[in-house]
mmCIF file of C-alpha atoms in Angstrom:
data_model
loop_
_atom_site.group_PDB
_atom_site.id
_atom_site.type_symbol
_atom_site.label_atom_id
_atom_site.label_comp_id
_atom_site.label_asym_id
_atom_site.label_seq_id
_atom_site.Cartn_x
_atom_site.Cartn_y
_atom_site.Cartn_z
ATOM 1 C CA UNK A 1 -19.044 -13.901 3.389
ATOM 2 C CA UNK A 2 -15.056 -13.309 2.494
ATOM 3 C CA UNK A 3 -13.388 -11.635 5.420
ATOM 4 C CA UNK A 4 -11.791 -9.372 2.731
ATOM 5 C CA UNK A 5 -14.858 -7.650 2.517
ATOM 6 C CA UNK A 6 -14.905 -6.249 6.276
ATOM 7 C CA UNK A 7 -13.008 -3.069 6.550
ATOM 8 C CA UNK A 8 -10.219 -2.784 9.514
ATOM 9 C CA UNK A 9 -9.787 0.089 11.745
ATOM 10 C CA UNK A 10 -6.609 2.519 10.861
ATOM 11 C CA UNK A 11 -4.724 2.717 14.223
ATOM 12 C CA UNK A 12 -6.234 5.208 16.461
ATOM 13 C CA UNK A 13 -7.527 7.433 13.744
ATOM 14 C CA UNK A 14 -11.046 6.354 14.128
ATOM 15 C CA UNK A 15 -11.192 5.407 10.589
ATOM 16 C CA UNK A 16 -11.728 1.697 8.914
ATOM 17 C CA UNK A 17 -10.420 1.351 5.629
ATOM 18 C CA UNK A 18 -11.444 -1.267 2.797
ATOM 19 C CA UNK A 19 -9.075 -4.297 2.459
ATOM 20 C CA UNK A 20 -7.892 -2.791 -1.318
ATOM 21 C CA UNK A 21 -6.765 0.714 -1.686
ATOM 22 C CA UNK A 22 -6.504 2.466 -5.178
ATOM 23 C CA UNK A 23 -3.410 4.072 -6.140
ATOM 24 C CA UNK A 24 -3.354 6.835 -9.133
ATOM 25 C CA UNK A 25 -0.974 5.781 -10.951
ATOM 26 C CA UNK A 26 -1.494 3.993 -13.864
ATOM 27 C CA UNK A 27 -4.906 6.838 -15.213
ATOM 28 C CA UNK A 28 -7.962 4.423 -14.888
ATOM 29 C CA UNK A 29 -10.976 6.318 -15.856
ATOM 30 C CA UNK A 30 -12.830 8.479 -13.475
ATOM 31 C CA UNK A 31 -15.670 5.948 -13.922
ATOM 32 C CA UNK A 32 -13.880 3.187 -12.869
ATOM 33 C CA UNK A 33 -12.987 4.648 -9.558
ATOM 34 C CA UNK A 34 -16.226 5.983 -9.005
ATOM 35 C CA UNK A 35 -17.992 2.518 -9.147
ATOM 36 C CA UNK A 36 -14.693 1.206 -7.047
ATOM 37 C CA UNK A 37 -15.857 3.223 -4.153
ATOM 38 C CA UNK A 38 -19.480 2.371 -4.473
ATOM 39 C CA UNK A 39 -18.457 -1.471 -4.636
ATOM 40 C CA UNK A 40 -16.735 -0.658 -1.211
ATOM 41 C CA UNK A 41 -13.277 0.513 -1.827
ATOM 42 C CA UNK A 42 -12.875 3.789 0.237
ATOM 43 C CA UNK A 43 -9.302 4.377 0.452
ATOM 44 C CA UNK A 44 -7.638 6.653 -2.580
ATOM 45 C CA UNK A 45 -4.141 7.209 -2.962
ATOM 46 C CA UNK A 46 -3.211 10.131 -5.343
ATOM 47 C CA UNK A 47 0.720 9.329 -4.846
ATOM 48 C CA UNK A 48 3.723 8.984 -6.906
ATOM 49 C CA UNK A 49 1.805 10.096 -10.313
ATOM 50 C CA UNK A 50 -1.182 12.366 -9.887
ATOM 51 C CA UNK A 51 -3.905 11.606 -12.737
ATOM 52 C CA UNK A 52 -6.514 14.251 -13.281
ATOM 53 C CA UNK A 53 -8.690 11.649 -13.640
ATOM 54 C CA UNK A 54 -8.264 10.047 -10.581
ATOM 55 C CA UNK A 55 -8.418 13.603 -9.153
ATOM 56 C CA UNK A 56 -11.698 14.168 -10.914
ATOM 57 C CA UNK A 57 -13.211 11.028 -9.379
ATOM 58 C CA UNK A 58 -11.979 12.236 -5.805
ATOM 59 C CA UNK A 59 -13.862 15.625 -6.206
ATOM 60 C CA UNK A 60 -17.092 13.672 -7.705
ATOM 61 C CA UNK A 61 -17.177 11.328 -4.929
ATOM 62 C CA UNK A 62 -16.412 13.881 -2.092
ATOM 63 C CA UNK A 63 -19.327 15.767 -3.198
ATOM 64 C CA UNK A 64 -21.978 13.286 -1.438
ATOM 65 C CA UNK A 65 -19.468 10.820 0.322
ATOM 66 C CA UNK A 66 -16.515 12.964 1.893
ATOM 67 C CA UNK A 67 -17.029 11.306 5.364
ATOM 68 C CA UNK A 68 -16.350 7.889 3.711
ATOM 69 C CA UNK A 69 -13.555 8.615 1.812
ATOM 70 C CA UNK A 70 -9.878 8.104 3.240
ATOM 71 C CA UNK A 71 -7.579 10.436 0.896
ATOM 72 C CA UNK A 72 -3.645 9.979 0.896
ATOM 73 C CA UNK A 73 -1.196 12.414 -0.504
ATOM 74 C CA UNK A 74 2.302 11.324 -0.880
ATOM 75 C CA UNK A 75 5.836 13.348 -0.335
ATOM 76 C CA UNK A 76 9.022 12.165 -1.494
ATOM 77 C CA UNK A 77 10.667 15.492 -0.277
ATOM 78 C CA UNK A 78 14.026 15.029 1.794
ATOM 79 C CA UNK A 79 13.556 18.875 3.299
ATOM 80 C CA UNK A 80 10.562 19.183 5.515
ATOM 81 C CA UNK A 81 10.526 22.920 4.482
ATOM 82 C CA UNK A 82 9.439 22.160 1.293
ATOM 83 C CA UNK A 83 6.134 20.080 2.167
ATOM 84 C CA UNK A 84 3.775 22.460 3.415
ATOM 85 C CA UNK A 85 3.643 23.864 -0.280
ATOM 86 C CA UNK A 86 3.673 20.772 -2.015
ATOM 87 C CA UNK A 87 0.466 19.952 -0.272
ATOM 88 C CA UNK A 88 -1.149 23.432 -0.881
ATOM 89 C CA UNK A 89 -0.189 22.736 -4.498
ATOM 90 C CA UNK A 90 -1.702 19.005 -4.972
ATOM 91 C CA UNK A 91 -4.913 20.340 -2.683
ATOM 92 C CA UNK A 92 -5.131 22.912 -5.787
ATOM 93 C CA UNK A 93 -4.768 20.632 -8.684
ATOM 94 C CA UNK A 94 -6.813 17.842 -7.145
ATOM 95 C CA UNK A 95 -9.678 20.503 -6.328
ATOM 96 C CA UNK A 96 -9.866 19.207 -2.792
ATOM 97 C CA UNK A 97 -10.032 20.752 0.695
ATOM 98 C CA UNK A 98 -7.767 18.415 2.444
ATOM 99 C CA UNK A 99 -6.630 14.982 2.777
ATOM 100 C CA UNK A 100 -6.522 12.338 5.377
ATOM 101 C CA UNK A 101 -3.179 11.546 5.256
ATOM 102 C CA UNK A 102 0.366 12.972 4.415
ATOM 103 C CA UNK A 103 2.466 9.654 3.813
ATOM 104 C CA UNK A 104 6.119 10.636 3.925
ATOM 105 C CA UNK A 105 7.319 8.118 1.048
ATOM 106 C CA UNK A 106 10.733 6.362 0.782
ATOM 107 C CA UNK A 107 11.727 7.127 4.096
ATOM 108 C CA UNK A 108 14.805 4.655 4.977
ATOM 109 C CA UNK A 109 15.772 6.309 8.241
ATOM 110 C CA UNK A 110 12.953 7.688 10.877
ATOM 111 C CA UNK A 111 11.871 11.182 10.122
ATOM 112 C CA UNK A 112 13.411 13.853 12.398
ATOM 113 C CA UNK A 113 11.002 16.462 14.113
ATOM 114 C CA UNK A 114 10.893 18.673 11.482
ATOM 115 C CA UNK A 115 8.708 16.763 9.418
ATOM 116 C CA UNK A 116 6.530 16.167 12.681
ATOM 117 C CA UNK A 117 6.364 19.914 13.073
ATOM 118 C CA UNK A 118 5.326 20.843 9.927
ATOM 119 C CA UNK A 119 2.887 17.978 9.640
ATOM 120 C CA UNK A 120 1.188 19.338 12.895
ATOM 121 C CA UNK A 121 1.183 23.033 10.996
ATOM 122 C CA UNK A 122 -0.634 21.335 8.430
ATOM 123 C CA UNK A 123 -2.809 19.433 10.595
ATOM 124 C CA UNK A 124 -3.790 22.776 12.735
ATOM 125 C CA UNK A 125 -4.780 24.560 9.493
ATOM 126 C CA UNK A 126 -6.830 21.348 8.432
ATOM 127 C CA UNK A 127 -5.032 20.562 5.299
ATOM 128 C CA UNK A 128 -4.386 16.848 6.713
ATOM 129 C CA UNK A 129 -5.292 14.997 9.494
ATOM 130 C CA UNK A 130 -2.984 11.913 10.459
ATOM 131 C CA UNK A 131 0.753 10.796 9.538
ATOM 132 C CA UNK A 132 1.966 7.499 7.445
ATOM 133 C CA UNK A 133 5.029 6.424 6.269
ATOM 134 C CA UNK A 134 6.648 3.783 3.717
ATOM 135 C CA UNK A 135 9.761 2.913 3.483
ATOM 136 C CA UNK A 136 12.280 -0.111 1.668
ATOM 137 C CA UNK A 137 14.215 -0.159 5.164
ATOM 138 C CA UNK A 138 12.272 -2.947 6.449
ATOM 139 C CA UNK A 139 14.375 -3.664 9.939
ATOM 140 C CA UNK A 140 13.682 -0.084 10.584
ATOM 141 C CA UNK A 141 9.617 -0.836 11.071
ATOM 142 C CA UNK A 142 10.264 -2.778 14.069
ATOM 143 C CA UNK A 143 11.415 0.104 15.901
ATOM 144 C CA UNK A 144 8.241 2.606 14.413
ATOM 145 C CA UNK A 145 5.835 -0.340 16.054
ATOM 146 C CA UNK A 146 7.845 -0.303 19.153
ATOM 147 C CA UNK A 147 7.284 3.758 19.154
ATOM 148 C CA UNK A 148 3.676 3.396 18.254
ATOM 149 C CA UNK A 149 2.629 0.897 21.213
ATOM 150 C CA UNK A 150 4.667 3.485 23.397
ATOM 151 C CA UNK A 151 2.891 6.167 22.141
ATOM 152 C CA UNK A 152 5.987 7.815 20.425
ATOM 153 C CA UNK A 153 4.936 7.215 16.722
ATOM 154 C CA UNK A 154 2.926 9.621 14.837
ATOM 155 C CA UNK A 155 2.985 7.386 12.096
ATOM 156 C CA UNK A 156 -0.815 5.555 12.012
ATOM 157 C CA UNK A 157 -0.146 3.683 8.784
ATOM 158 C CA UNK A 158 2.844 2.074 7.568
ATOM 159 C CA UNK A 159 3.841 1.027 3.972
ATOM 160 C CA UNK A 160 6.026 -1.659 2.680
ATOM 161 C CA UNK A 161 6.469 -3.929 -0.096
ATOM 162 C CA UNK A 162 5.215 -7.466 -0.112
ATOM 163 C CA UNK A 163 4.526 -10.195 -2.659
ATOM 164 C CA UNK A 164 5.052 -13.679 -3.456
ATOM 165 C CA UNK A 165 8.391 -12.659 -4.398
ATOM 166 C CA UNK A 166 9.474 -10.363 -1.758
ATOM 167 C CA UNK A 167 8.838 -12.217 1.385
ATOM 168 C CA UNK A 168 11.164 -10.577 3.384
ATOM 169 C CA UNK A 169 8.769 -8.637 5.748
ATOM 170 C CA UNK A 170 7.546 -12.250 7.032
ATOM 171 C CA UNK A 171 10.816 -12.264 8.911
ATOM 172 C CA UNK A 172 11.763 -8.201 9.192
ATOM 173 C CA UNK A 173 8.065 -6.979 10.342
ATOM 174 C CA UNK A 174 5.120 -9.028 10.628
ATOM 175 C CA UNK A 175 6.214 -10.897 13.392
ATOM 176 C CA UNK A 176 6.466 -7.808 15.382
ATOM 177 C CA UNK A 177 2.992 -6.369 14.272
ATOM 178 C CA UNK A 178 0.445 -6.556 16.993
ATOM 179 C CA UNK A 179 -2.720 -8.446 16.480
ATOM 180 C CA UNK A 180 -4.733 -5.528 17.865
ATOM 181 C CA UNK A 181 -3.782 -2.185 18.950
ATOM 182 C CA UNK A 182 -0.916 -1.420 16.406
ATOM 183 C CA UNK A 183 -0.614 1.038 13.177
ATOM 184 C CA UNK A 184 -2.150 0.053 10.028
ATOM 185 C CA UNK A 185 0.008 -1.897 7.701
ATOM 186 C CA UNK A 186 -0.488 -1.736 3.945
ATOM 187 C CA UNK A 187 2.001 -3.351 1.191
ATOM 188 C CA UNK A 188 1.941 -2.887 -2.437
ATOM 189 C CA UNK A 189 3.327 -4.186 -5.722
ATOM 190 C CA UNK A 190 1.317 -7.262 -5.291
ATOM 191 C CA UNK A 191 2.042 -8.627 -8.902
ATOM 192 C CA UNK A 192 5.979 -7.665 -8.725
ATOM 193 C CA UNK A 193 5.649 -5.073 -11.361
ATOM 194 C CA UNK A 194 3.646 -7.791 -13.197
ATOM 195 C CA UNK A 195 6.206 -10.545 -13.076
ATOM 196 C CA UNK A 196 4.175 -12.791 -11.398
ATOM 197 C CA UNK A 197 1.684 -12.317 -14.358
ATOM 198 C CA UNK A 198 4.180 -12.935 -17.088
ATOM 199 C CA UNK A 199 4.290 -16.341 -18.555
ATOM 200 C CA UNK A 200 7.996 -15.737 -20.146
ATOM 201 C CA UNK A 201 8.998 -15.400 -16.093
ATOM 202 C CA UNK A 202 7.362 -19.034 -14.954
ATOM 203 C CA UNK A 203 9.549 -22.011 -14.143
ATOM 204 C CA UNK A 204 9.589 -24.433 -16.451
ATOM 205 C CA UNK A 205 6.228 -26.010 -16.334
ATOM 206 C CA UNK A 206 4.352 -23.418 -14.387
ATOM 207 C CA UNK A 207 1.524 -20.983 -15.682
ATOM 208 C CA UNK A 208 1.183 -17.877 -14.118
ATOM 209 C CA UNK A 209 -0.976 -16.894 -11.020
ATOM 210 C CA UNK A 210 -3.930 -14.356 -12.093
ATOM 211 C CA UNK A 211 -3.638 -10.753 -10.673
ATOM 212 C CA UNK A 212 -6.709 -11.485 -8.396
ATOM 213 C CA UNK A 213 -4.647 -14.326 -6.746
ATOM 214 C CA UNK A 214 -1.604 -12.310 -6.407
ATOM 215 C CA UNK A 215 -3.843 -9.832 -4.153
ATOM 216 C CA UNK A 216 -5.366 -12.819 -2.379
ATOM 217 C CA UNK A 217 -1.810 -13.836 -1.678
ATOM 218 C CA UNK A 218 -1.389 -10.686 0.179
ATOM 219 C CA UNK A 219 -4.214 -10.180 2.146
ATOM 220 C CA UNK A 220 -4.341 -13.690 3.118
ATOM 221 C CA UNK A 221 -1.023 -12.753 5.206
ATOM 222 C CA UNK A 222 -2.794 -12.044 9.000
ATOM 223 C CA UNK A 223 -0.468 -8.643 9.331
ATOM 224 C CA UNK A 224 -1.356 -7.185 6.137
ATOM 225 C CA UNK A 225 -4.566 -5.233 6.884
ATOM 226 C CA UNK A 226 -4.846 -3.297 3.205
ATOM 227 C CA UNK A 227 -3.038 -3.996 -0.183
ATOM 228 C CA UNK A 228 -2.663 -1.109 -2.795
ATOM 229 C CA UNK A 229 -3.812 -1.833 -6.364
ATOM 230 C CA UNK A 230 -3.206 0.188 -9.438
ATOM 231 C CA UNK A 231 -5.539 -0.281 -11.814
ATOM 232 C CA UNK A 232 -5.058 1.058 -15.613
ATOM 233 C CA UNK A 233 -8.900 0.122 -16.459
ATOM 234 C CA UNK A 234 -11.965 -1.693 -15.435
ATOM 235 C CA UNK A 235 -10.859 -5.231 -16.036
ATOM 236 C CA UNK A 236 -8.024 -4.581 -14.006
ATOM 237 C CA UNK A 237 -10.032 -2.835 -10.646
ATOM 238 C CA UNK A 238 -12.555 -5.863 -11.276
ATOM 239 C CA UNK A 239 -10.252 -8.671 -10.690
ATOM 240 C CA UNK A 240 -8.524 -6.669 -7.965
ATOM 241 C CA UNK A 241 -12.451 -6.161 -6.194
ATOM 242 C CA UNK A 242 -12.669 -9.912 -7.352
ATOM 243 C CA UNK A 243 -9.939 -11.037 -4.857
ATOM 244 C CA UNK A 244 -11.917 -9.575 -2.028
ATOM 245 C CA UNK A 245 -14.931 -11.401 -2.723
ATOM 246 C CA UNK A 246 -12.849 -14.402 -3.369
ATOM 247 C CA UNK A 247 -11.226 -14.476 0.351
ATOM 248 C CA UNK A 248 -7.734 -16.634 1.346
ATOM 249 C CA UNK A 249 -6.129 -18.607 -1.127
ATOM 250 C CA UNK A 250 -5.667 -22.376 -0.473
ATOM 251 C CA UNK A 251 -2.849 -23.539 0.974
ATOM 252 C CA UNK A 252 -1.438 -25.462 -1.925
ATOM 253 C CA UNK A 253 -1.969 -22.154 -4.251
ATOM 254 C CA UNK A 254 -0.209 -19.842 -1.863
ATOM 255 C CA UNK A 255 2.668 -22.322 -1.981
ATOM 256 C CA UNK A 256 2.471 -22.313 -5.790
ATOM 257 C CA UNK A 257 3.127 -18.596 -5.690
ATOM 258 C CA UNK A 258 5.804 -18.651 -3.345
ATOM 259 C CA UNK A 259 7.317 -21.299 -5.646
ATOM 260 C CA UNK A 260 7.247 -19.201 -8.335
ATOM 261 C CA UNK A 261 8.353 -16.191 -6.078
ATOM 262 C CA UNK A 262 11.599 -17.827 -5.154
ATOM 263 C CA UNK A 263 12.316 -18.895 -8.928
ATOM 264 C CA UNK A 264 11.763 -15.313 -9.926
ATOM 265 C CA UNK A 265 13.835 -13.392 -7.167
ATOM 266 C CA UNK A 266 17.123 -15.736 -7.937
ATOM 267 C CA UNK A 267 16.294 -15.120 -11.377
ATOM 268 C CA UNK A 268 15.214 -11.438 -11.401
ATOM 269 C CA UNK A 269 17.017 -8.953 -9.357
ATOM 270 C CA UNK A 270 14.618 -6.080 -7.620
ATOM 271 C CA UNK A 271 15.173 -2.932 -9.726
ATOM 272 C CA UNK A 272 14.672 -1.284 -6.043
ATOM 273 C CA UNK A 273 15.924 -3.273 -3.558
ATOM 274 C CA UNK A 274 15.095 -3.460 0.171
ATOM 275 C CA UNK A 275 17.213 -3.378 3.069
ATOM 276 C CA UNK A 276 17.650 -6.903 4.211
ATOM 277 C CA UNK A 277 17.393 -8.026 0.180
ATOM 278 C CA UNK A 278 20.776 -9.726 0.121
ATOM 279 C CA UNK A 279 19.592 -12.281 2.171
ATOM 280 C CA UNK A 280 16.843 -12.973 0.726
ATOM 281 C CA UNK A 281 18.237 -13.252 -2.643
ATOM 282 C CA UNK A 282 20.965 -16.172 -1.031
ATOM 283 C CA UNK A 283 17.520 -17.562 0.508
ATOM 284 C CA UNK A 284 16.138 -17.809 -3.216
ATOM 285 C CA UNK A 285 18.655 -18.952 -4.808
ATOM 286 C CA UNK A 286 18.837 -21.868 -2.149
ATOM 287 C CA UNK A 287 15.380 -22.508 -2.731
ATOM 288 C CA UNK A 288 15.464 -23.225 -6.159
#
């Protein structure tokens, strides 16, 4: 059996997650999300774009399987005073009683005490259980990993960008992730917004990898616990699940994706750079 099919513990929460999570942005039908859950995918992320079909899947599944579901709501708010109301509105819109995680999205500085205080109020009220964070500031994340090891960080899950094009986490983050006992590491945009699948963006003579193999690429990185996918239909969901069933990439296929990635990084600048990307662009150009 592929080790990608085995669930991993999320920090100190007592929860265990599938190696693949599903985001709501691209509006896969309700039936697709429900089928994926029954095939083992238990992390559902009602994130940047909150689609009603995704909410219906959460409600339907929660009637019998709530204890096996991990539900995340995201807030980009720069004012902690607005988050409590935002979570209440999201719960009403989703038709849910609670979320497992509140994710503070796009945090490029360590959130101040106000964010922790509002999280504690929400937790005391039974609206959320745990706190997580996503960031485009990779060099900040080792500080949070160190604080977590010292019992000083409330973030049980950290989310960042990683794929065959954006590999900066290999130097900025992954060397600092402990083999056990650390927060859960989630990555996203495994296909680099579809660029890795686009024949017109390939180096001369290269065929694009499959979406399945892009997920396998990210999952093959030992520091990564889960990869978030955003399916729009059943075919895309099936390809993502096939990645779990196939397991790690062979070294030559991994090297091929990295070769394509270096070319794309040099040719197509990221629309939203991560901290540290200037150095990565220079490295990508040197590799081409």
